[in-house]
Coordinates of N, CA and C in Angstrom, one line a residue:
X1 N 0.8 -1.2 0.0 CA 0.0 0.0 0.0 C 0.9 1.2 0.0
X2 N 0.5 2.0 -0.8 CA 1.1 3.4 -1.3 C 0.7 4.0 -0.1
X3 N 1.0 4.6 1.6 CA 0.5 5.3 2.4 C 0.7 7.0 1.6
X4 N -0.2 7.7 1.6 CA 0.5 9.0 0.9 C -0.4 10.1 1.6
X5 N 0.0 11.4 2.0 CA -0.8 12.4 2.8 C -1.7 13.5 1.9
X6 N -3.0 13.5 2.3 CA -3.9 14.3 1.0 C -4.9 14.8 2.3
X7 N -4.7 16.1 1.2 CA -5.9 17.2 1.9 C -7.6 16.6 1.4
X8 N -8.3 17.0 2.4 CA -9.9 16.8 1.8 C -10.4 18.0 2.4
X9 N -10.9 18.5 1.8 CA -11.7 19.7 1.0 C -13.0 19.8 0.9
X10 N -13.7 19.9 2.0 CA -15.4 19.7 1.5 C -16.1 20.9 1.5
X11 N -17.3 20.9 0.5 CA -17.5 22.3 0.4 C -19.1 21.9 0.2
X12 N -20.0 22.9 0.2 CA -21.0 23.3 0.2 C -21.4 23.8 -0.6
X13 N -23.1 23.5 -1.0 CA -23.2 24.6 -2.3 C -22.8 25.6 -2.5
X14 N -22.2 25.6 -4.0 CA -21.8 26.7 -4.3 C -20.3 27.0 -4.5
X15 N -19.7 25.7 -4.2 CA -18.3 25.7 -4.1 C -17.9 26.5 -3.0
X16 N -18.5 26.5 -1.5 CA -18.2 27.2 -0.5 C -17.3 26.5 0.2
X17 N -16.0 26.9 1.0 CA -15.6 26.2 1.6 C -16.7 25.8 3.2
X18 N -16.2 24.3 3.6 CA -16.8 23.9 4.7 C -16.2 23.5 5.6
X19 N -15.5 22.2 5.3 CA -14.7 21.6 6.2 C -12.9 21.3 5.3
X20 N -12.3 21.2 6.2 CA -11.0 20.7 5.9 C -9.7 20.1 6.6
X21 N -9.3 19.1 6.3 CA -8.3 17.9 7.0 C -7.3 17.5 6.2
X22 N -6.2 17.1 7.6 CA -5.2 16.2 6.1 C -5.3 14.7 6.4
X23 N -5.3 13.9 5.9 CA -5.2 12.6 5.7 C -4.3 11.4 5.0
X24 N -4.6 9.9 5.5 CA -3.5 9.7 5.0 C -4.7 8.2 3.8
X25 N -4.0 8.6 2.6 CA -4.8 8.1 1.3 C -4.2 6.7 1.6
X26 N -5.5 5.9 1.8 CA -5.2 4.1 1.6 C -5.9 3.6 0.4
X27 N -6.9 3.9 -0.5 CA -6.9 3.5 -1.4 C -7.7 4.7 -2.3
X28 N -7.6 4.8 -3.5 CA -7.9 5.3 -4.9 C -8.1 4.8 -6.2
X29 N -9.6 4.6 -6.3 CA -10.1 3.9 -7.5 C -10.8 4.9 -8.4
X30 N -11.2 4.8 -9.3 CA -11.8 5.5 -10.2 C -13.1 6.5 -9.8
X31 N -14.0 5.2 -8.8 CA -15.3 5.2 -8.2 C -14.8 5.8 -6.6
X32 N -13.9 5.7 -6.0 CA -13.9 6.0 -4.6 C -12.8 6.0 -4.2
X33 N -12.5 6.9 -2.9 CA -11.6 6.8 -2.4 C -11.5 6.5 -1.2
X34 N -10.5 6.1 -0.3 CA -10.7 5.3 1.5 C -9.5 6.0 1.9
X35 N -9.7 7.0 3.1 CA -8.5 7.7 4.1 C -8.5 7.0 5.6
X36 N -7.4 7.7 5.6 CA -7.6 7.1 7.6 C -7.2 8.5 8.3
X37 N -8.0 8.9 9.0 CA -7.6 9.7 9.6 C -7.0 9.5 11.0
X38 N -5.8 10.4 11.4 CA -5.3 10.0 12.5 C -5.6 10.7 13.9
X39 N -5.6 10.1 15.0 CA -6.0 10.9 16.1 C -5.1 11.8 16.5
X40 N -5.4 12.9 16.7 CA -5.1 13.9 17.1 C -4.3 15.4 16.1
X41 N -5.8 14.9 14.7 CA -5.7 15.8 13.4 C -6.2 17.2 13.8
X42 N -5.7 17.7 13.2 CA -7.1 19.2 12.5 C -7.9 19.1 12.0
X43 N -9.1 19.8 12.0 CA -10.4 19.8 11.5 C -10.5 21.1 11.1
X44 N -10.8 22.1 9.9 CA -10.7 23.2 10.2 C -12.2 23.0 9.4
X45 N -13.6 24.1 10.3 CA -14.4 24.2 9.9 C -15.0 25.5 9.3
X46 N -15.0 25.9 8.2 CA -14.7 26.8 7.5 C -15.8 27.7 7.9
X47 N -17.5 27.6 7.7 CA -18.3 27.8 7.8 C -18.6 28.4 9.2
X48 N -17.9 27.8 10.6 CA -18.1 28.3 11.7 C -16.9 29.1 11.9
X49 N -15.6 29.4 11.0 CA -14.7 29.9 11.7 C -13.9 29.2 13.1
X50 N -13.7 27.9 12.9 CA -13.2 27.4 13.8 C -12.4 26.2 13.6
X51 N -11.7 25.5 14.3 CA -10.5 24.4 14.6 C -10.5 23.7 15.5
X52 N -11.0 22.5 15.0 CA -11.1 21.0 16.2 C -9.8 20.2 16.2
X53 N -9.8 19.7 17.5 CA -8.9 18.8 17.2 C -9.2 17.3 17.4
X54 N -9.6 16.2 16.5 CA -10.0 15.0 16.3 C -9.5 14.1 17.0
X55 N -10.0 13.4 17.9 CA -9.4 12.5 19.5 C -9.5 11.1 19.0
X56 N -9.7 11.0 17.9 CA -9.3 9.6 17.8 C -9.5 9.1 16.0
X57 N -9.1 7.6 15.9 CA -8.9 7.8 14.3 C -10.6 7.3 13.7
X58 N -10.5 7.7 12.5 CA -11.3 7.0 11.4 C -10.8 6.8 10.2
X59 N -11.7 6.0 9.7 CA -11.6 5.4 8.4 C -12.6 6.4 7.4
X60 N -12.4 6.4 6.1 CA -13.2 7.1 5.8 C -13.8 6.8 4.2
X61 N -14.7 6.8 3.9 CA -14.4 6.5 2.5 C -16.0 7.6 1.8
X62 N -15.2 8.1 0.8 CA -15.7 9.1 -0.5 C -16.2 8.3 -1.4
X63 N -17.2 8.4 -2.1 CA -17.8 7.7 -3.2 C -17.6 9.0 -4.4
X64 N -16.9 8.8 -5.5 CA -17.1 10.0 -6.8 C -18.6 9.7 -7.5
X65 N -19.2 8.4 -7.4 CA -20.2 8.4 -8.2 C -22.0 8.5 -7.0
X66 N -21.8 8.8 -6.2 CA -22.6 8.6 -5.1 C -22.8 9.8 -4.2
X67 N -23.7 9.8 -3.7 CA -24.0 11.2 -2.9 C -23.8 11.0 -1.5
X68 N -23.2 10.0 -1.2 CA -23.1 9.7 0.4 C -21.5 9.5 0.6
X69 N -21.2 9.8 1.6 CA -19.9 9.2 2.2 C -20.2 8.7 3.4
X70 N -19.0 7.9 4.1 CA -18.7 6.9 5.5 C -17.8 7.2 6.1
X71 N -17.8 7.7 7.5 CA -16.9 7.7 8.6 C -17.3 7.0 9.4
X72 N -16.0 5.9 9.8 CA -16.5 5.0 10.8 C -14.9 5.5 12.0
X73 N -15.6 5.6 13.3 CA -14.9 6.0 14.1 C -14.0 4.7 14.8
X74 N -12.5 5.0 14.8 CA -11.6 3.4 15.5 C -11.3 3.4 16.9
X75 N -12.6 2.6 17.5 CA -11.8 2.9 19.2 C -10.5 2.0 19.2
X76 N -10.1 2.4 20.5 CA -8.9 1.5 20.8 C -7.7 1.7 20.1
X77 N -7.7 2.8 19.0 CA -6.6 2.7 18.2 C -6.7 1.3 17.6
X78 N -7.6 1.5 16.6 CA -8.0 -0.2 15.8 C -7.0 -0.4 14.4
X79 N -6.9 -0.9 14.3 CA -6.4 -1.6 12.7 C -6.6 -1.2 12.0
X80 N -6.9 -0.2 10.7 CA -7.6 0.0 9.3 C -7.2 -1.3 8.5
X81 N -6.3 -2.2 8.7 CA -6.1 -3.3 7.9 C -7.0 -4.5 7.9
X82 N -7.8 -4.3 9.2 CA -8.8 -5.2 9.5 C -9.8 -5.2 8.7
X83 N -10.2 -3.9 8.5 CA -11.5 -3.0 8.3 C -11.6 -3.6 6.9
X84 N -10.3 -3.1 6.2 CA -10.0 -3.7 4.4 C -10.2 -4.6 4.0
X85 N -9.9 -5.6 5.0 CA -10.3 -7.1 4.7 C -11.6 -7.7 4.1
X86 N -12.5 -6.7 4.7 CA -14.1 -7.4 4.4 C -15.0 -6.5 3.0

């Protein structure tokens, strides 16, 4: 696995900014993409003017062809390798 660091950029109608993080890219297909985010990231929320800081990891995965995405939150400091398996 290519581990590699990528910003995500989410925006609101209108091409507004909303949210934004850095992450670390685990996989990239045509149709989707799967990050992991690490605990103790930045969150910067554009819309409120403000900067969280994220207490623990997720997984995350982006659909290009679909209107929905998935964050699933990792207690315990879990595996993402697990997660890929199924």
């Amino acid at each position: 696995m290519d581990a590699r660091q990528i910003t995500i950029r989410a925006l609101k109608y209108g091409n507004v900014p909303h949210y934004e993080w850095n992450t670390t890219l685990l996989e990239l297909t045509d149709s989707h993409i799967f990050v992991l985010g690490e605990r103790g990231r930045k969150l910067t929320h554009h819309t409120k003017g403000k900067e969280f800081i994220v207490e623990h990891r997720t997984i995350e995965f982006f659909s290009f062809d679909s209107w929905f995405t998935v964050s699933a939150d990792m207690a315990d400091g879990g595996d993402p390798a697990v997660l890929l398996q199924y």
